[in-house]
mmCIF file of N, CA and C in Angstrom:
data_model
loop_
_atom_site.group_PDB
_atom_site.id
_atom_site.type_symbol
_atom_site.label_atom_id
_atom_site.label_comp_id
_atom_site.label_asym_id
_atom_site.label_seq_id
_atom_site.Cartn_x
_atom_site.Cartn_y
_atom_site.Cartn_z
ATOM 1 N N UNK A 1 34.473 29.506 -5.051
ATOM 2 C CA UNK A 1 33.184 28.804 -4.541
ATOM 3 C C UNK A 1 32.602 29.869 -3.622
ATOM 4 N N UNK A 2 31.276 29.826 -4.084
ATOM 5 C CA UNK A 2 30.211 30.445 -3.528
ATOM 6 C C UNK A 2 29.801 30.371 -2.576
ATOM 7 N N UNK A 3 29.424 30.608 -1.325
ATOM 8 C CA UNK A 3 28.551 30.477 -0.398
ATOM 9 C C UNK A 3 27.453 30.138 -0.116
ATOM 10 N N UNK A 4 26.647 29.436 0.260
ATOM 11 C CA UNK A 4 25.253 29.000 -0.095
ATOM 12 C C UNK A 4 24.488 29.788 1.208
ATOM 13 N N UNK A 5 23.390 30.187 1.131
ATOM 14 C CA UNK A 5 22.923 30.706 1.771
ATOM 15 C C UNK A 5 21.916 29.900 2.953
ATOM 16 N N UNK A 6 21.490 30.107 3.951
ATOM 17 C CA UNK A 6 21.091 29.599 5.218
ATOM 18 C C UNK A 6 19.724 28.915 4.373
ATOM 19 N N UNK A 7 18.898 29.829 3.232
ATOM 20 C CA UNK A 7 17.713 29.171 2.895
ATOM 21 C C UNK A 7 17.845 27.948 2.041
ATOM 22 N N UNK A 8 19.172 28.145 1.244
ATOM 23 C CA UNK A 8 19.045 27.175 0.134
ATOM 24 C C UNK A 8 19.724 25.718 1.434
ATOM 25 N N UNK A 9 20.136 25.944 2.211
ATOM 26 C CA UNK A 9 20.836 24.327 3.092
ATOM 27 C C UNK A 9 19.518 24.025 3.619
ATOM 28 N N UNK A 10 18.277 25.075 4.142
ATOM 29 C CA UNK A 10 17.477 24.755 5.035
ATOM 30 C C UNK A 10 16.303 23.639 3.945
ATOM 31 N N UNK A 11 16.667 24.325 2.762
ATOM 32 C CA UNK A 11 15.749 23.558 1.900
ATOM 33 C C UNK A 11 15.763 22.012 1.290
ATOM 34 N N UNK A 12 17.152 22.258 1.469
ATOM 35 C CA UNK A 12 17.721 20.791 0.749
ATOM 36 C C UNK A 12 17.387 19.892 2.259
ATOM 37 N N UNK A 13 17.749 20.017 3.248
ATOM 38 C CA UNK A 13 17.300 19.448 4.702
ATOM 39 C C UNK A 13 16.309 18.973 4.590
ATOM 40 N N UNK A 14 15.296 19.603 4.292
ATOM 41 C CA UNK A 14 13.973 19.646 4.157
ATOM 42 C C UNK A 14 13.492 18.513 2.994
ATOM 43 N N UNK A 15 14.039 18.736 1.996
ATOM 44 C CA UNK A 15 13.924 17.702 1.151
ATOM 45 C C UNK A 15 14.099 16.209 1.670
ATOM 46 N N UNK A 16 15.338 16.470 1.542
ATOM 47 C CA UNK A 16 16.278 15.097 1.969
ATOM 48 C C UNK A 16 15.192 14.149 3.318
ATOM 49 N N UNK A 17 14.829 15.026 4.218
ATOM 50 C CA UNK A 17 14.258 14.653 5.337
ATOM 51 C C UNK A 17 13.136 13.776 4.671
ATOM 52 N N UNK A 18 12.126 14.496 3.551
ATOM 53 C CA UNK A 18 10.629 13.875 3.239
ATOM 54 C C UNK A 18 10.883 13.090 1.912
ATOM 55 N N UNK A 19 12.430 13.108 1.398
ATOM 56 C CA UNK A 19 12.103 12.357 0.008
ATOM 57 C C UNK A 19 12.309 10.528 0.242
ATOM 58 N N UNK A 20 11.430 10.264 -0.743
ATOM 59 C CA UNK A 20 11.181 8.741 -0.666
ATOM 60 C C UNK A 20 11.526 8.586 -1.876
ATOM 61 N N UNK A 21 12.504 7.667 -2.276
ATOM 62 C CA UNK A 21 12.850 6.848 -3.444
ATOM 63 C C UNK A 21 12.106 5.997 -4.099
ATOM 64 N N UNK A 22 11.925 5.863 -5.153
ATOM 65 C CA UNK A 22 10.755 5.336 -6.351
ATOM 66 C C UNK A 22 9.771 5.850 -5.838
ATOM 67 N N UNK A 23 9.370 6.920 -5.645
ATOM 68 C CA UNK A 23 7.675 7.144 -5.228
ATOM 69 C C UNK A 23 7.016 7.976 -6.566
ATOM 70 N N UNK A 24 6.573 7.202 -7.167
ATOM 71 C CA UNK A 24 5.791 7.788 -8.298
ATOM 72 C C UNK A 24 4.949 8.722 -8.148
ATOM 73 N N UNK A 25 4.694 9.020 -6.872
ATOM 74 C CA UNK A 25 3.498 10.161 -6.672
ATOM 75 C C UNK A 25 4.252 11.572 -6.661
ATOM 76 N N UNK A 26 5.332 11.685 -6.997
ATOM 77 C CA UNK A 26 6.148 13.036 -6.827
ATOM 78 C C UNK A 26 7.697 12.825 -6.334
ATOM 79 N N UNK A 27 7.881 12.229 -5.285
ATOM 80 C CA UNK A 27 8.956 12.059 -4.758
ATOM 81 C C UNK A 27 8.978 12.688 -3.310
ATOM 82 N N UNK A 28 8.135 13.210 -2.705
ATOM 83 C CA UNK A 28 7.653 13.474 -1.365
ATOM 84 C C UNK A 28 6.818 12.930 -0.863
ATOM 85 N N UNK A 29 6.843 12.495 0.782
ATOM 86 C CA UNK A 29 5.678 11.778 1.284
ATOM 87 C C UNK A 29 5.023 12.968 1.896
ATOM 88 N N UNK A 30 3.771 12.761 1.569
ATOM 89 C CA UNK A 30 2.781 13.887 2.417
ATOM 90 C C UNK A 30 2.458 13.543 3.353
ATOM 91 N N UNK A 31 1.819 14.385 4.111
ATOM 92 C CA UNK A 31 1.101 14.267 5.441
ATOM 93 C C UNK A 31 0.093 12.842 5.589
ATOM 94 N N UNK A 32 -0.861 12.853 4.429
ATOM 95 C CA UNK A 32 -1.633 11.779 4.883
ATOM 96 C C UNK A 32 -1.000 10.546 4.524
ATOM 97 N N UNK A 33 0.002 10.236 3.603
ATOM 98 C CA UNK A 33 1.290 8.601 3.496
ATOM 99 C C UNK A 33 1.661 8.823 4.658
ATOM 100 N N UNK A 34 2.256 9.602 5.257
ATOM 101 C CA UNK A 34 2.930 9.427 6.661
ATOM 102 C C UNK A 34 1.850 8.975 8.044
ATOM 103 N N UNK A 35 0.526 9.571 7.800
ATOM 104 C CA UNK A 35 -0.267 8.905 8.662
ATOM 105 C C UNK A 35 -0.845 7.748 8.361
ATOM 106 N N UNK A 36 -0.722 7.456 6.993
ATOM 107 C CA UNK A 36 -1.334 6.252 6.899
ATOM 108 C C UNK A 36 -0.336 4.798 6.570
ATOM 109 N N UNK A 37 0.952 5.170 7.138
ATOM 110 C CA UNK A 37 1.790 4.298 7.220
ATOM 111 C C UNK A 37 1.913 3.767 8.796
ATOM 112 N N UNK A 38 1.940 5.169 10.071
ATOM 113 C CA UNK A 38 1.756 4.832 10.942
ATOM 114 C C UNK A 38 0.631 4.109 11.391
ATOM 115 N N UNK A 39 -0.499 4.125 10.686
ATOM 116 C CA UNK A 39 -2.006 3.481 10.904
ATOM 117 C C UNK A 39 -1.771 2.430 10.857
ATOM 118 N N UNK A 40 -0.789 1.974 9.694
ATOM 119 C CA UNK A 40 -0.920 0.571 8.999
ATOM 120 C C UNK A 40 -0.256 -0.295 10.111
ATOM 121 N N UNK A 41 0.530 0.049 10.698
ATOM 122 C CA UNK A 41 1.788 -0.501 11.116
ATOM 123 C C UNK A 41 1.178 -1.119 12.367
ATOM 124 N N UNK A 42 0.400 -0.289 13.253
ATOM 125 C CA UNK A 42 -0.536 -0.747 14.490
ATOM 126 C C UNK A 42 -1.677 -1.133 14.052
ATOM 127 N N UNK A 43 -2.406 -1.237 12.912
ATOM 128 C CA UNK A 43 -3.595 -2.152 12.273
ATOM 129 C C UNK A 43 -2.720 -3.134 12.426
ATOM 130 N N UNK A 44 -1.634 -3.233 11.507
ATOM 131 C CA UNK A 44 -0.953 -4.792 11.109
ATOM 132 C C UNK A 44 -1.138 -5.808 12.565
ATOM 133 N N UNK A 45 -0.698 -5.329 13.423
ATOM 134 C CA UNK A 45 -0.543 -5.610 14.667
ATOM 135 C C UNK A 45 -1.454 -6.080 15.583
ATOM 136 N N UNK A 46 -2.829 -5.054 15.116
ATOM 137 C CA UNK A 46 -3.858 -5.391 16.009
ATOM 138 C C UNK A 46 -4.797 -6.716 15.245
ATOM 139 N N UNK A 47 -4.326 -6.465 13.618
ATOM 140 C CA UNK A 47 -5.207 -7.829 13.271
ATOM 141 C C UNK A 47 -4.740 -8.940 13.313
ATOM 142 N N UNK A 48 -3.853 -9.160 13.971
ATOM 143 C CA UNK A 48 -3.078 -10.435 14.148
ATOM 144 C C UNK A 48 -3.470 -11.210 15.984
ATOM 145 N N UNK A 49 -3.987 -10.524 16.288
ATOM 146 C CA UNK A 49 -4.994 -10.797 17.405
ATOM 147 C C UNK A 49 -5.418 -11.517 17.558
ATOM 148 N N UNK A 50 -5.810 -13.043 18.069
ATOM 149 C CA UNK A 50 -6.507 -13.736 17.721
ATOM 150 C C UNK A 50 -8.067 -13.422 17.826
ATOM 151 N N UNK A 51 -8.595 -12.711 18.693
ATOM 152 C CA UNK A 51 -9.756 -12.481 18.944
ATOM 153 C C UNK A 51 -10.450 -11.295 17.546
ATOM 154 N N UNK A 52 -9.871 -10.677 17.774
ATOM 155 C CA UNK A 52 -9.585 -9.142 16.574
ATOM 156 C C UNK A 52 -9.538 -9.961 15.116
ATOM 157 N N UNK A 53 -8.940 -10.887 15.026
ATOM 158 C CA UNK A 53 -8.768 -11.519 13.613
ATOM 159 C C UNK A 53 -10.156 -12.301 13.315
ATOM 160 N N UNK A 54 -10.722 -12.768 14.085
ATOM 161 C CA UNK A 54 -11.754 -13.382 13.628
ATOM 162 C C UNK A 54 -13.068 -12.452 13.248
ATOM 163 N N UNK A 55 -13.043 -11.170 14.260
ATOM 164 C CA UNK A 55 -14.217 -10.228 14.080
ATOM 165 C C UNK A 55 -13.964 -9.444 12.780
ATOM 166 N N UNK A 56 -12.661 -9.062 12.252
ATOM 167 C CA UNK A 56 -12.260 -8.193 11.293
ATOM 168 C C UNK A 56 -12.140 -9.129 10.250
ATOM 169 N N UNK A 57 -11.758 -10.489 10.435
ATOM 170 C CA UNK A 57 -11.287 -10.968 9.362
ATOM 171 C C UNK A 57 -11.983 -11.367 8.136
ATOM 172 N N UNK A 58 -13.345 -11.026 8.460
ATOM 173 C CA UNK A 58 -14.538 -11.168 7.545
ATOM 174 C C UNK A 58 -14.715 -10.182 6.603
ATOM 175 N N UNK A 59 -13.855 -8.572 6.850
ATOM 176 C CA UNK A 59 -13.906 -7.731 5.539
ATOM 177 C C UNK A 59 -12.723 -7.123 5.888
ATOM 178 N N UNK A 60 -11.532 -7.501 6.628
ATOM 179 C CA UNK A 60 -10.488 -7.070 6.728
ATOM 180 C C UNK A 60 -9.352 -8.230 6.510
ATOM 181 N N UNK A 61 -8.140 -7.574 5.748
ATOM 182 C CA UNK A 61 -7.211 -8.513 5.645
ATOM 183 C C UNK A 61 -5.810 -8.127 5.691
ATOM 184 N N UNK A 62 -4.950 -8.640 5.778
ATOM 185 C CA UNK A 62 -3.331 -8.273 5.754
ATOM 186 C C UNK A 62 -2.894 -8.599 4.145
ATOM 187 N N UNK A 63 -2.571 -7.679 3.672
ATOM 188 C CA UNK A 63 -2.106 -7.875 2.434
ATOM 189 C C UNK A 63 -0.185 -7.598 2.177
ATOM 190 N N UNK A 64 0.360 -8.571 1.699
ATOM 191 C CA UNK A 64 1.783 -8.862 1.653
ATOM 192 C C UNK A 64 2.464 -8.876 0.694
ATOM 193 N N UNK A 65 3.176 -7.867 -0.095
ATOM 194 C CA UNK A 65 3.811 -7.952 -1.307
ATOM 195 C C UNK A 65 5.321 -7.287 -1.093
ATOM 196 N N UNK A 66 6.163 -7.542 -1.925
ATOM 197 C CA UNK A 66 7.669 -7.105 -2.179
ATOM 198 C C UNK A 66 7.434 -5.785 -3.219
ATOM 199 N N UNK A 67 8.063 -4.541 -3.143
ATOM 200 C CA UNK A 67 8.014 -3.253 -3.780
ATOM 201 C C UNK A 67 8.645 -3.780 -4.873
ATOM 202 N N UNK A 68 8.136 -3.409 -6.096
ATOM 203 C CA UNK A 68 8.991 -3.863 -7.536
ATOM 204 C C UNK A 68 9.975 -3.005 -7.580
ATOM 205 N N UNK A 69 10.330 -1.692 -7.293
ATOM 206 C CA UNK A 69 11.738 -1.219 -7.074
ATOM 207 C C UNK A 69 12.628 -1.406 -6.141
ATOM 208 N N UNK A 70 11.817 -1.067 -4.838
ATOM 209 C CA UNK A 70 12.608 -1.388 -3.688
ATOM 210 C C UNK A 70 13.201 -2.863 -3.297
ATOM 211 N N UNK A 71 12.255 -3.698 -3.337
ATOM 212 C CA UNK A 71 12.507 -5.042 -3.067
ATOM 213 C C UNK A 71 12.306 -5.322 -1.748
ATOM 214 N N UNK A 72 11.619 -4.607 -1.210
ATOM 215 C CA UNK A 72 11.336 -4.309 0.189
ATOM 216 C C UNK A 72 9.834 -4.706 0.247
ATOM 217 N N UNK A 73 9.697 -5.684 1.425
ATOM 218 C CA UNK A 73 8.381 -6.320 1.460
ATOM 219 C C UNK A 73 7.322 -5.376 2.632
ATOM 220 N N UNK A 74 6.413 -5.393 2.170
ATOM 221 C CA UNK A 74 5.297 -4.478 3.084
ATOM 222 C C UNK A 74 4.008 -5.400 3.224
ATOM 223 N N UNK A 75 3.651 -4.735 4.591
ATOM 224 C CA UNK A 75 2.390 -5.399 4.579
ATOM 225 C C UNK A 75 1.571 -4.250 5.335
ATOM 226 N N UNK A 76 -0.148 -4.559 4.600
ATOM 227 C CA UNK A 76 -1.041 -3.371 5.171
ATOM 228 C C UNK A 76 -2.309 -4.120 5.104
ATOM 229 N N UNK A 77 -3.138 -3.434 5.717
ATOM 230 C CA UNK A 77 -4.500 -4.147 5.966
ATOM 231 C C UNK A 77 -5.162 -3.322 4.773
ATOM 232 N N UNK A 78 -6.210 -3.934 4.464
ATOM 233 C CA UNK A 78 -6.973 -3.820 3.239
ATOM 234 C C UNK A 78 -8.543 -4.104 3.704
ATOM 235 N N UNK A 79 -9.548 -3.662 3.151
ATOM 236 C CA UNK A 79 -10.903 -4.164 2.832
ATOM 237 C C UNK A 79 -11.071 -4.870 1.811
ATOM 238 N N UNK A 80 -11.722 -5.837 1.772
ATOM 239 C CA UNK A 80 -12.131 -6.641 0.576
ATOM 240 C C UNK A 80 -13.083 -7.390 0.368
ATOM 241 N N UNK A 81 -13.800 -7.918 -0.801
ATOM 242 C CA UNK A 81 -15.123 -8.556 -0.667
ATOM 243 C C UNK A 81 -14.036 -9.974 -1.772
ATOM 244 N N UNK A 82 -14.581 -11.200 -0.670
ATOM 245 C CA UNK A 82 -14.527 -12.403 -1.680
ATOM 246 C C UNK A 82 -15.532 -13.185 -2.327
ATOM 247 N N UNK A 83 -15.065 -13.632 -3.536
ATOM 248 C CA UNK A 83 -16.257 -14.434 -3.982
ATOM 249 C C UNK A 83 -15.360 -15.630 -4.366
ATOM 250 N N UNK A 84 -15.522 -16.786 -3.944
ATOM 251 C CA UNK A 84 -14.695 -18.057 -4.056
ATOM 252 C C UNK A 84 -13.310 -17.778 -3.879
ATOM 253 N N UNK A 85 -12.417 -18.001 -4.934
ATOM 254 C CA UNK A 85 -11.200 -17.873 -4.524
ATOM 255 C C UNK A 85 -10.746 -16.203 -5.539
ATOM 256 N N UNK A 86 -11.585 -15.236 -5.742
ATOM 257 C CA UNK A 86 -11.664 -14.097 -6.355
ATOM 258 C C UNK A 86 -11.539 -13.078 -4.815
ATOM 259 N N UNK A 87 -10.592 -12.278 -4.703
ATOM 260 C CA UNK A 87 -10.836 -11.129 -3.803
ATOM 261 C C UNK A 87 -10.568 -9.696 -4.172
ATOM 262 N N UNK A 88 -11.270 -8.616 -4.242
ATOM 263 C CA UNK A 88 -11.483 -7.467 -4.328
ATOM 264 C C UNK A 88 -10.994 -6.402 -3.876
ATOM 265 N N UNK A 89 -10.216 -5.667 -4.082
ATOM 266 C CA UNK A 89 -9.582 -4.634 -3.013
ATOM 267 C C UNK A 89 -10.059 -3.358 -3.755
ATOM 268 N N UNK A 90 -10.982 -2.237 -3.050
ATOM 269 C CA UNK A 90 -11.402 -1.066 -3.684
ATOM 270 C C UNK A 90 -10.162 -0.324 -2.999
ATOM 271 N N UNK A 91 -9.311 0.441 -3.752
ATOM 272 C CA UNK A 91 -8.292 1.583 -3.607
ATOM 273 C C UNK A 91 -8.717 3.007 -2.917
ATOM 274 N N UNK A 92 -9.375 3.210 -1.871
ATOM 275 C CA UNK A 92 -9.694 4.644 -1.415
ATOM 276 C C UNK A 92 -8.797 5.726 -1.559
ATOM 277 N N UNK A 93 -9.135 6.588 -2.370
ATOM 278 C CA UNK A 93 -7.868 7.732 -2.318
ATOM 279 C C UNK A 93 -7.086 7.602 -3.128
ATOM 280 N N UNK A 94 -7.098 6.612 -4.412
ATOM 281 C CA UNK A 94 -5.933 6.144 -5.335
ATOM 282 C C UNK A 94 -4.977 7.056 -5.310
ATOM 283 N N UNK A 95 -4.684 8.420 -5.819
ATOM 284 C CA UNK A 95 -4.114 9.619 -6.285
ATOM 285 C C UNK A 95 -3.143 9.635 -4.863
ATOM 286 N N UNK A 96 -3.689 9.129 -3.668
ATOM 287 C CA UNK A 96 -2.685 9.302 -2.355
ATOM 288 C C UNK A 96 -1.754 8.271 -2.112
ATOM 289 N N UNK A 97 -2.297 7.276 -2.871
ATOM 290 C CA UNK A 97 -1.302 5.777 -2.547
ATOM 291 C C UNK A 97 -1.104 5.408 -3.400
ATOM 292 N N UNK A 98 0.353 4.909 -3.351
ATOM 293 C CA UNK A 98 1.575 4.180 -4.302
ATOM 294 C C UNK A 98 1.358 2.493 -4.326
ATOM 295 N N UNK A 99 0.533 1.942 -3.530
ATOM 296 C CA UNK A 99 1.490 0.442 -2.698
ATOM 297 C C UNK A 99 0.501 -0.158 -4.021
ATOM 298 N N UNK A 100 -0.854 0.192 -4.409
ATOM 299 C CA UNK A 100 -1.432 -0.479 -5.731
ATOM 300 C C UNK A 100 -0.445 -0.805 -7.255
ATOM 301 N N UNK A 101 -0.040 0.382 -7.133
ATOM 302 C CA UNK A 101 0.954 0.725 -8.615
ATOM 303 C C UNK A 101 2.028 -0.568 -8.804
ATOM 304 N N UNK A 102 2.061 -1.049 -7.549
ATOM 305 C CA UNK A 102 2.786 -3.055 -7.998
ATOM 306 C C UNK A 102 2.304 -3.297 -8.548
ATOM 307 N N UNK A 103 0.830 -3.443 -8.630
ATOM 308 C CA UNK A 103 0.299 -4.341 -9.531
ATOM 309 C C UNK A 103 -0.253 -3.805 -10.812
ATOM 310 N N UNK A 104 0.176 -2.801 -11.254
ATOM 311 C CA UNK A 104 -0.256 -2.177 -12.650
ATOM 312 C C UNK A 104 0.165 -3.318 -13.674
ATOM 313 N N UNK A 105 -0.180 -3.156 -14.652
ATOM 314 C CA UNK A 105 0.054 -3.760 -16.326
ATOM 315 C C UNK A 105 -0.187 -5.205 -15.806
ATOM 316 N N UNK A 106 0.941 -6.048 -15.736
ATOM 317 C CA UNK A 106 0.998 -7.926 -15.371
ATOM 318 C C UNK A 106 0.810 -8.181 -14.191
ATOM 319 N N UNK A 107 0.583 -7.015 -13.160
ATOM 320 C CA UNK A 107 0.523 -7.658 -12.065
ATOM 321 C C UNK A 107 1.812 -8.015 -10.810
ATOM 322 N N UNK A 108 1.182 -8.532 -10.022
ATOM 323 C CA UNK A 108 2.376 -8.904 -9.147
ATOM 324 C C UNK A 108 1.985 -9.904 -7.915
ATOM 325 N N UNK A 109 2.573 -11.210 -7.520
ATOM 326 C CA UNK A 109 2.312 -12.078 -6.680
ATOM 327 C C UNK A 109 1.981 -11.142 -5.141
ATOM 328 N N UNK A 110 1.115 -11.874 -4.419
ATOM 329 C CA UNK A 110 0.816 -11.281 -3.035
ATOM 330 C C UNK A 110 0.441 -12.424 -2.447
ATOM 331 N N UNK A 111 0.650 -11.907 -0.698
ATOM 332 C CA UNK A 111 0.238 -13.283 -0.096
ATOM 333 C C UNK A 111 -0.476 -12.210 0.854
ATOM 334 N N UNK A 112 -1.685 -12.892 1.218
ATOM 335 C CA UNK A 112 -3.130 -11.931 1.922
ATOM 336 C C UNK A 112 -3.211 -13.119 3.490
ATOM 337 N N UNK A 113 -3.529 -12.511 4.205
ATOM 338 C CA UNK A 113 -4.403 -12.862 5.157
ATOM 339 C C UNK A 113 -5.846 -12.781 5.660
ATOM 340 N N UNK A 114 -6.405 -13.657 5.401
ATOM 341 C CA UNK A 114 -7.895 -13.414 5.556
ATOM 342 C C UNK A 114 -8.770 -14.340 6.873
ATOM 343 N N UNK A 115 -9.234 -13.683 7.610
ATOM 344 C CA UNK A 115 -9.750 -14.063 8.813
ATOM 345 C C UNK A 115 -8.492 -15.118 9.389
ATOM 346 N N UNK A 116 -7.444 -14.724 9.393
ATOM 347 C CA UNK A 116 -6.005 -15.778 9.602
ATOM 348 C C UNK A 116 -5.581 -17.083 8.845
ATOM 349 N N UNK A 117 -6.158 -17.054 7.898
ATOM 350 C CA UNK A 117 -6.279 -18.241 6.636
ATOM 351 C C UNK A 117 -4.942 -17.851 5.779
ATOM 352 N N UNK A 118 -3.729 -18.080 5.495
ATOM 353 C CA UNK A 118 -2.764 -17.809 4.690
ATOM 354 C C UNK A 118 -3.775 -18.069 3.044
ATOM 355 N N UNK A 119 -3.148 -17.228 2.286
ATOM 356 C CA UNK A 119 -3.284 -17.376 0.768
ATOM 357 C C UNK A 119 -1.960 -16.685 0.098
ATOM 358 N N UNK A 120 -1.982 -17.204 -1.014
ATOM 359 C CA UNK A 120 -1.183 -16.577 -1.909
ATOM 360 C C UNK A 120 -1.836 -16.193 -3.324
ATOM 361 N N UNK A 121 -1.276 -15.639 -4.260
ATOM 362 C CA UNK A 121 -1.999 -15.200 -5.389
ATOM 363 C C UNK A 121 -1.519 -14.502 -6.064
ATOM 364 N N UNK A 122 -2.257 -13.955 -7.420
ATOM 365 C CA UNK A 122 -1.639 -13.118 -8.221
ATOM 366 C C UNK A 122 -2.742 -11.618 -8.520
ATOM 367 N N UNK A 123 -2.140 -10.721 -7.867
ATOM 368 C CA UNK A 123 -3.153 -9.352 -7.918
ATOM 369 C C UNK A 123 -2.651 -8.433 -8.913
ATOM 370 N N UNK A 124 -3.729 -7.909 -9.690
ATOM 371 C CA UNK A 124 -3.613 -7.018 -11.004
ATOM 372 C C UNK A 124 -4.196 -5.801 -10.671
ATOM 373 N N UNK A 125 -3.873 -4.225 -10.802
ATOM 374 C CA UNK A 125 -4.676 -3.290 -10.534
ATOM 375 C C UNK A 125 -5.198 -2.995 -11.586
ATOM 376 N N UNK A 126 -6.460 -2.247 -11.558
ATOM 377 C CA UNK A 126 -6.935 -1.590 -12.669
ATOM 378 C C UNK A 126 -7.666 -0.135 -12.427
ATOM 379 N N UNK A 127 -7.809 0.890 -13.103
ATOM 380 C CA UNK A 127 -8.325 2.062 -12.904
ATOM 381 C C UNK A 127 -9.503 2.324 -14.282
ATOM 382 N N UNK A 128 -10.467 2.531 -13.655
ATOM 383 C CA UNK A 128 -11.465 2.461 -14.440
ATOM 384 C C UNK A 128 -11.965 4.231 -15.078
ATOM 385 N N UNK A 129 -12.661 4.120 -15.867
ATOM 386 C CA UNK A 129 -12.602 5.372 -16.698
ATOM 387 C C UNK A 129 -13.102 6.824 -15.635
ATOM 388 N N UNK A 130 -13.714 6.377 -14.508
ATOM 389 C CA UNK A 130 -13.875 7.509 -13.451
ATOM 390 C C UNK A 130 -12.976 7.617 -12.282
ATOM 391 N N UNK A 131 -11.826 6.802 -12.578
ATOM 392 C CA UNK A 131 -10.624 6.985 -11.693
ATOM 393 C C UNK A 131 -10.708 6.360 -10.458
ATOM 394 N N UNK A 132 -11.532 5.419 -10.297
ATOM 395 C CA UNK A 132 -11.365 4.501 -9.109
ATOM 396 C C UNK A 132 -10.235 3.018 -9.464
ATOM 397 N N UNK A 133 -9.908 2.693 -8.604
ATOM 398 C CA UNK A 133 -9.061 1.866 -8.754
ATOM 399 C C UNK A 133 -9.157 0.430 -7.914
ATOM 400 N N UNK A 134 -9.000 -0.621 -8.541
ATOM 401 C CA UNK A 134 -9.296 -1.983 -7.774
ATOM 402 C C UNK A 134 -7.911 -2.857 -8.141
ATOM 403 N N UNK A 135 -8.007 -3.710 -6.964
ATOM 404 C CA UNK A 135 -7.185 -4.399 -7.028
ATOM 405 C C UNK A 135 -7.844 -5.932 -6.865
ATOM 406 N N UNK A 136 -7.337 -6.332 -8.060
ATOM 407 C CA UNK A 136 -8.062 -7.854 -7.981
ATOM 408 C C UNK A 136 -7.276 -9.075 -7.938
ATOM 409 N N UNK A 137 -7.443 -9.942 -7.060
ATOM 410 C CA UNK A 137 -6.417 -11.166 -6.654
ATOM 411 C C UNK A 137 -6.909 -12.552 -7.243
ATOM 412 N N UNK A 138 -6.409 -13.077 -7.377
ATOM 413 C CA UNK A 138 -6.942 -14.556 -7.991
ATOM 414 C C UNK A 138 -6.141 -15.475 -6.982
ATOM 415 N N UNK A 139 -6.902 -15.915 -6.093
ATOM 416 C CA UNK A 139 -5.799 -16.724 -5.071
ATOM 417 C C UNK A 139 -5.747 -18.110 -5.820
ATOM 418 N N UNK A 140 -4.458 -18.824 -5.369
ATOM 419 C CA UNK A 140 -3.762 -20.289 -5.958
ATOM 420 C C UNK A 140 -4.546 -21.030 -5.085
ATOM 421 N N UNK A 141 -5.301 -22.089 -5.782
ATOM 422 C CA UNK A 141 -5.987 -23.172 -5.181
ATOM 423 C C UNK A 141 -5.355 -24.271 -4.269
#
């Protein structure tokens, strides 16, 4: 048996600490993703405050979905535009985010809280030829 160098063990520990299962973005969580996750947790709580919900609810909502690989439920704040029973979410910096990938191809079920009103719907993510990603949600009537 060959002894391992301290460098080898250190690299393995760093990798294990930052590795995320099922992350299609390369297996590691970058600083942006860590910061976004922390911000999202705080902002989701703030969004549920009655006064702020009415003010922010006109353009901000909470999207809740189940991860296609993990089976875990996630909630995150999103900026949206609504027309009737159709909601459009533009994904800023899509290559640094993974949540929208749950809605590629056939899409997936979501719950959205828009201005304090709960809705369910089908979300489908698309990427245009310029690399922009939108998630289109058709709300159930």
